[in-house]
CSV table of C-alpha atoms in Angstrom, one decimal:
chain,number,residue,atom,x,y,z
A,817,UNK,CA,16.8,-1.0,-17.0
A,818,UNK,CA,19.5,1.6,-16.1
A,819,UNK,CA,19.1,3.0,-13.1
A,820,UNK,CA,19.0,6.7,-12.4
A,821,UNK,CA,22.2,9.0,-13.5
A,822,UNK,CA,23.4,11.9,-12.9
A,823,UNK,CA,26.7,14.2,-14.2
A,824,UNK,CA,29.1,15.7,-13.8
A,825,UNK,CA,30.0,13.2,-10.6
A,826,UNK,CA,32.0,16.1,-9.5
A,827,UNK,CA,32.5,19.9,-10.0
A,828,UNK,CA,34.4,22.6,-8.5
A,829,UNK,CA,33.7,26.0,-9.7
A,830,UNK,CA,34.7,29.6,-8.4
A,831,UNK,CA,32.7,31.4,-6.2
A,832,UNK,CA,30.6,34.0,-8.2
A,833,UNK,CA,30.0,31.2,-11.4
A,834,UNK,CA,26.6,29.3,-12.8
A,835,UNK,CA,26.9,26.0,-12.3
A,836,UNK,CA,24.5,22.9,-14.0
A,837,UNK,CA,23.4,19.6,-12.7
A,838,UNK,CA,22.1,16.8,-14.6
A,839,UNK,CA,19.6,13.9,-13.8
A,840,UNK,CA,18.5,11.2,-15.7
A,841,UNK,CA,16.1,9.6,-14.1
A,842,UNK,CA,15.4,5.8,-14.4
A,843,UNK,CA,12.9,5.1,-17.6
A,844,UNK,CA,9.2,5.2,-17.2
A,845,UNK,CA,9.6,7.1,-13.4
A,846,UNK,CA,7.5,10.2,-13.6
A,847,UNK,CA,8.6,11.8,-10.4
A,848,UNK,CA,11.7,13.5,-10.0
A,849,UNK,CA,13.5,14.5,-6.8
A,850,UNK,CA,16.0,16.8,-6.0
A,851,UNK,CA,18.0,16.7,-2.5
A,852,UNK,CA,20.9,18.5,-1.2
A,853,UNK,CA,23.1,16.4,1.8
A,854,UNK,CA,26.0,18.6,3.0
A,855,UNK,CA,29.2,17.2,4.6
A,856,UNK,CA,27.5,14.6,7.6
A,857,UNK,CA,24.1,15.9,7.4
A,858,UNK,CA,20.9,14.7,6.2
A,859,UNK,CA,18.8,15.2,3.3
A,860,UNK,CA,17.5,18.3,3.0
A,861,UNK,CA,14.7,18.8,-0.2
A,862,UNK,CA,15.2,21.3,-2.7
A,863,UNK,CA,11.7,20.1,-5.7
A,864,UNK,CA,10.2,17.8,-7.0
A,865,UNK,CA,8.6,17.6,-10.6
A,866,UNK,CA,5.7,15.3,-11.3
A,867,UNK,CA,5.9,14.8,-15.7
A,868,UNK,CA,7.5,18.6,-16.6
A,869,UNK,CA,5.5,20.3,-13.9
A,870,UNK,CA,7.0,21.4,-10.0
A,871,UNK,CA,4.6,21.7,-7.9
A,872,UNK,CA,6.2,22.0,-4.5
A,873,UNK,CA,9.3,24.5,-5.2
A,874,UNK,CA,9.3,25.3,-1.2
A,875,UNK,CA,12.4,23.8,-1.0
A,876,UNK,CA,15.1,25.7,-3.1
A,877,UNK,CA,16.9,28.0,-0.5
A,878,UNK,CA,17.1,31.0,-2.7
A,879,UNK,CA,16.3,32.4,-6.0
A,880,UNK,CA,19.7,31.8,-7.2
A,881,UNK,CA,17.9,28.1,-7.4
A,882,UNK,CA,16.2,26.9,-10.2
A,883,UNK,CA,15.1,23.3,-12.1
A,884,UNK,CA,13.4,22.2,-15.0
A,885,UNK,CA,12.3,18.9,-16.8
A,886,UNK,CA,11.8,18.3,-20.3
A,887,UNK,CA,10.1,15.4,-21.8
A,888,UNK,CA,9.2,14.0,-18.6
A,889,UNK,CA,12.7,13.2,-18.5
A,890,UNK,CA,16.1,14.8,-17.7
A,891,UNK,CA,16.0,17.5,-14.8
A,892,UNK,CA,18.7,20.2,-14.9
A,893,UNK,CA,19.4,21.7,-11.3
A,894,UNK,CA,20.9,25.6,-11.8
A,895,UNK,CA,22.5,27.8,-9.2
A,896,UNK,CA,23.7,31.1,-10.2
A,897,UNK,CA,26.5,33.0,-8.6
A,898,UNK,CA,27.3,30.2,-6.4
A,899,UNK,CA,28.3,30.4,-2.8
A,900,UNK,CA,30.4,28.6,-0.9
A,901,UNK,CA,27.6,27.5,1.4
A,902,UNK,CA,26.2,25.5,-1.8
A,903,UNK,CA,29.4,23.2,-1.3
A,904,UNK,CA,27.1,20.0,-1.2
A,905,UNK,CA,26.6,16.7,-2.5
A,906,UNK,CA,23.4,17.0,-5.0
A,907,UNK,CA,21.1,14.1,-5.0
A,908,UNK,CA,18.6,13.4,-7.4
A,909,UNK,CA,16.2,10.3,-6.8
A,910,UNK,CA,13.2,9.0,-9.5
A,911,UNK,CA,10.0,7.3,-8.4
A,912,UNK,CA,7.2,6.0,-10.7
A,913,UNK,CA,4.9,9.3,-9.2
A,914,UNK,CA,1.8,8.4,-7.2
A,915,UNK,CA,2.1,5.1,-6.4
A,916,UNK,CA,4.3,3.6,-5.2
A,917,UNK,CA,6.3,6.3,-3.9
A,918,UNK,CA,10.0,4.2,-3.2
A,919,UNK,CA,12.6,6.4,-4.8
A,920,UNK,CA,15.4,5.2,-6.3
A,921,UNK,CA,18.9,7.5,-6.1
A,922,UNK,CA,21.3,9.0,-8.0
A,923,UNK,CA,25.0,8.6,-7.3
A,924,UNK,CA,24.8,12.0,-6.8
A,925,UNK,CA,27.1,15.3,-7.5
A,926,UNK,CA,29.8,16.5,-5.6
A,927,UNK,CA,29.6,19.9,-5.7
A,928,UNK,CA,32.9,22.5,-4.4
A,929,UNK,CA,32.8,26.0,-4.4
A,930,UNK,CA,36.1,27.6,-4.1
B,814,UNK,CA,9.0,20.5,16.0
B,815,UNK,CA,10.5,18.6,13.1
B,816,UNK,CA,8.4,16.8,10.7
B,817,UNK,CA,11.0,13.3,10.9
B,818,UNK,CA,13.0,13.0,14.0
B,819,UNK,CA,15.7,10.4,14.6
B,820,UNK,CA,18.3,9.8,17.2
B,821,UNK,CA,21.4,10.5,15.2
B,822,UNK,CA,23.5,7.8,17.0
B,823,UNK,CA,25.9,6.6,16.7
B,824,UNK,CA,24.7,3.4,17.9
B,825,UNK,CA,26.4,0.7,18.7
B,826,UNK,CA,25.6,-3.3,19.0
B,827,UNK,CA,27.6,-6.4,19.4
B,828,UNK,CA,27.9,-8.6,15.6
B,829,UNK,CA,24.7,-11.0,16.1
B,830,UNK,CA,22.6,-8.7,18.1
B,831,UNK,CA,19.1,-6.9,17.5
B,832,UNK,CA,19.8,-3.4,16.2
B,833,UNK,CA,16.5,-1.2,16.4
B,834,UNK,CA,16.6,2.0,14.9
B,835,UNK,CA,13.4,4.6,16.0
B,836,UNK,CA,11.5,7.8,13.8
B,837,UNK,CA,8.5,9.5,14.9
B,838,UNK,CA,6.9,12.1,12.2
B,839,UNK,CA,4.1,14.9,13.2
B,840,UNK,CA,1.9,14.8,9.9
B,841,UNK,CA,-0.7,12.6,12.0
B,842,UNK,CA,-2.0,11.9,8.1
B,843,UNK,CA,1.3,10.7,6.1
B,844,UNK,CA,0.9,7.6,4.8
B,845,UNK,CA,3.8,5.9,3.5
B,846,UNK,CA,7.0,4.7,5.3
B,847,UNK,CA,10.8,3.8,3.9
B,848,UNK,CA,13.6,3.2,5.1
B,849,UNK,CA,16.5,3.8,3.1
B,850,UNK,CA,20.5,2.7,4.1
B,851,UNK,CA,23.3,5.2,3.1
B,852,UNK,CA,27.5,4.1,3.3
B,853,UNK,CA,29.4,6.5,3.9
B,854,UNK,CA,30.1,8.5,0.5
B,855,UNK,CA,27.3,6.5,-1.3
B,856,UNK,CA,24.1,7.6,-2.3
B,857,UNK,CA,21.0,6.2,-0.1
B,858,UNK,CA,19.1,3.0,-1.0
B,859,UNK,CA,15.8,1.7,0.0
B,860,UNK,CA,15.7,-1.4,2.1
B,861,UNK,CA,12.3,-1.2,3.2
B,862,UNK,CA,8.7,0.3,2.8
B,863,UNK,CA,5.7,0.4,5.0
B,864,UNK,CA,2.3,1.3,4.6
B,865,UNK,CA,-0.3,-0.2,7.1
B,866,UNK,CA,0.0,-0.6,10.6
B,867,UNK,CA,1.9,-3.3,12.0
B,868,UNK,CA,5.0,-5.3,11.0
B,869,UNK,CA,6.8,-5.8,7.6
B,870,UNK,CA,9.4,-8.6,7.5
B,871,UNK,CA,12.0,-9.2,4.7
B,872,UNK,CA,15.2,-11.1,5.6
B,873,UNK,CA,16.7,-9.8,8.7
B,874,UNK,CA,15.1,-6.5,8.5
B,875,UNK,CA,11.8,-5.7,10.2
B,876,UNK,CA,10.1,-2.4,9.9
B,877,UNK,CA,7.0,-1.8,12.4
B,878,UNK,CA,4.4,1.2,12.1
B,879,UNK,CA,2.4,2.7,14.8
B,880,UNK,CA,0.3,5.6,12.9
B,881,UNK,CA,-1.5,6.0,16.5
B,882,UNK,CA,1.6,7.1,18.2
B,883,UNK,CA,3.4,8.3,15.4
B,884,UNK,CA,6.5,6.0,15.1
B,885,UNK,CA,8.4,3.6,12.5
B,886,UNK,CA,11.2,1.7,13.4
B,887,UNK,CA,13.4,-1.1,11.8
B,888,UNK,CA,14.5,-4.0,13.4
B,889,UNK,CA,17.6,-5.4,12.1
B,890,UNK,CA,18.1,-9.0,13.5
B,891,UNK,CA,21.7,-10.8,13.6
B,892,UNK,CA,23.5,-7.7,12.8
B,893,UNK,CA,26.8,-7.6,10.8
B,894,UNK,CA,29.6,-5.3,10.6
B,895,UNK,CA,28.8,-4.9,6.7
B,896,UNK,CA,25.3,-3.5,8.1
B,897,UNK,CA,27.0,-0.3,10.0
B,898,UNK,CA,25.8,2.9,7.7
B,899,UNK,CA,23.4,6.0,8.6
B,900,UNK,CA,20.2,4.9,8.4
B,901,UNK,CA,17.7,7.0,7.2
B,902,UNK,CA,13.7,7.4,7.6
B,903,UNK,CA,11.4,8.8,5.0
B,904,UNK,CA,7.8,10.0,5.1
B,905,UNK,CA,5.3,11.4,2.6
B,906,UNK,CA,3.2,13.9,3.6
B,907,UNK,CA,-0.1,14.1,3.3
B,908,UNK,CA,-0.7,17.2,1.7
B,909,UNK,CA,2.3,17.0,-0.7
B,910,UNK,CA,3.3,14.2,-3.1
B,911,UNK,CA,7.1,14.9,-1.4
B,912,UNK,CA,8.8,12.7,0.6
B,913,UNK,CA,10.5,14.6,3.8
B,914,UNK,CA,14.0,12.7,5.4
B,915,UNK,CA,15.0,12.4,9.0
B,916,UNK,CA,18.4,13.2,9.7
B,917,UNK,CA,19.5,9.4,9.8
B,918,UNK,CA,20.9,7.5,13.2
B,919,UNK,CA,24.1,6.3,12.6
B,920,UNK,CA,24.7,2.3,13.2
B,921,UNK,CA,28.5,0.7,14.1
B,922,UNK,CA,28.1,-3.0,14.4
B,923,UNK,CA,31.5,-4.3,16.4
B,924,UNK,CA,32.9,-7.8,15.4
């Protein structure tokens, strides 16, 4: 099937605004992943969601960070009142959950805060 | 100490030659490998995964686990130009159903 999507591709928002990222994840993958890779850098983990629920939220950097799932499905990344330091690339990756545990990415979103 | 370590490269090896990328990890209990290949401006993709100890061939690439010492690596045999990316090692730890990235080791192959 499809694999995992994500929109918009791209964004650039003012410093100070909400911002949204989607994620799609490929059909039948329980797990859900979100990652954030700044310019040269590696992957740094932000959540994950097994069905609707996040059990490991250590990663978001600030409370201006927030996710949800619906319908053991589409994932919607937040950040209010970005910062410039937010400027990223926002991966989102989809396994089937326990096992096996090979994710599958995203194209990911390009995210620039001005 | 960092829970994935890599060399970040970059390295470099001749077209044809063995290229053998290293990752050591510290949760002594984690329990499944990947490795996953990301171009430049792309998003990662798995090439490989690795559960027991010892080696896992498929095509050119070889990954190899030593849970006693701590270390995965991937062997890459006759390497091609098309193969130069930042490669990137993944673990799950044991405690967490999350899967924790090194920082990737570049790889150039010259022509």
């Amino acid at each position: 099937g499809a694999g995992v999507s994500q929109s918009p591709s791209n964004k650039v928002t003012e410093k100070g605004k909400d911002v949204e990222l989607r994620c799609d994840p490929i059909s039948g993958h329980t797990a859900l992943y979100w990652y954030r890779q700044r310019l040269g850098q590696g992957l740094e983990f932000l959540i994950y969601f097994q069905g609707n629920s996040a059990p490991d939220k250590s990663g978001l950097p600030s409370d201006r960070f927030s996710a949800e799932r619906t319908g053991e499905s589409v994932s919607t990344l937040t950040i209010q009142r970005t910062q410039q330091e937010d400027s990223a690339v926002y991966l989102c990756a989809s396994s089937y959950g326990l096992d096996p545990y090979e994710q599958y990415f995203g194209p990911g979103t390009r995210l620039t805060v001005t | 100490q960092k829970e994935v370590e890599q060399n970040s490269g970059p390295l470099s090896v001749p077209e044809g030659a063995i290229a053998s990328l290293n990752c050591t990890y510290s949760d002594r209990g984690s329990q499944s490998f990947f490795w996953y290949r990301q171009y430049s401006g792309k998003s990662p993709e798995l090439i490989m995964f690795i559960y027991s100890n010892g080696d896992k061939e498929d095509g050119r690439f070889t990954a190899q686990l030593n849970k006693a010492s701590q270390y995965v690596s991937l062997l890459i045999r006759d390497s091609q130009p098309s193969d130069s990316a930042t490669y990137l090692c993944a673990v799950k730890i044991t405690s967490y159903d999350k899967v924790i990235f090194g920082p990737g080791t570049s790889l150039s192959v010259i022509p």
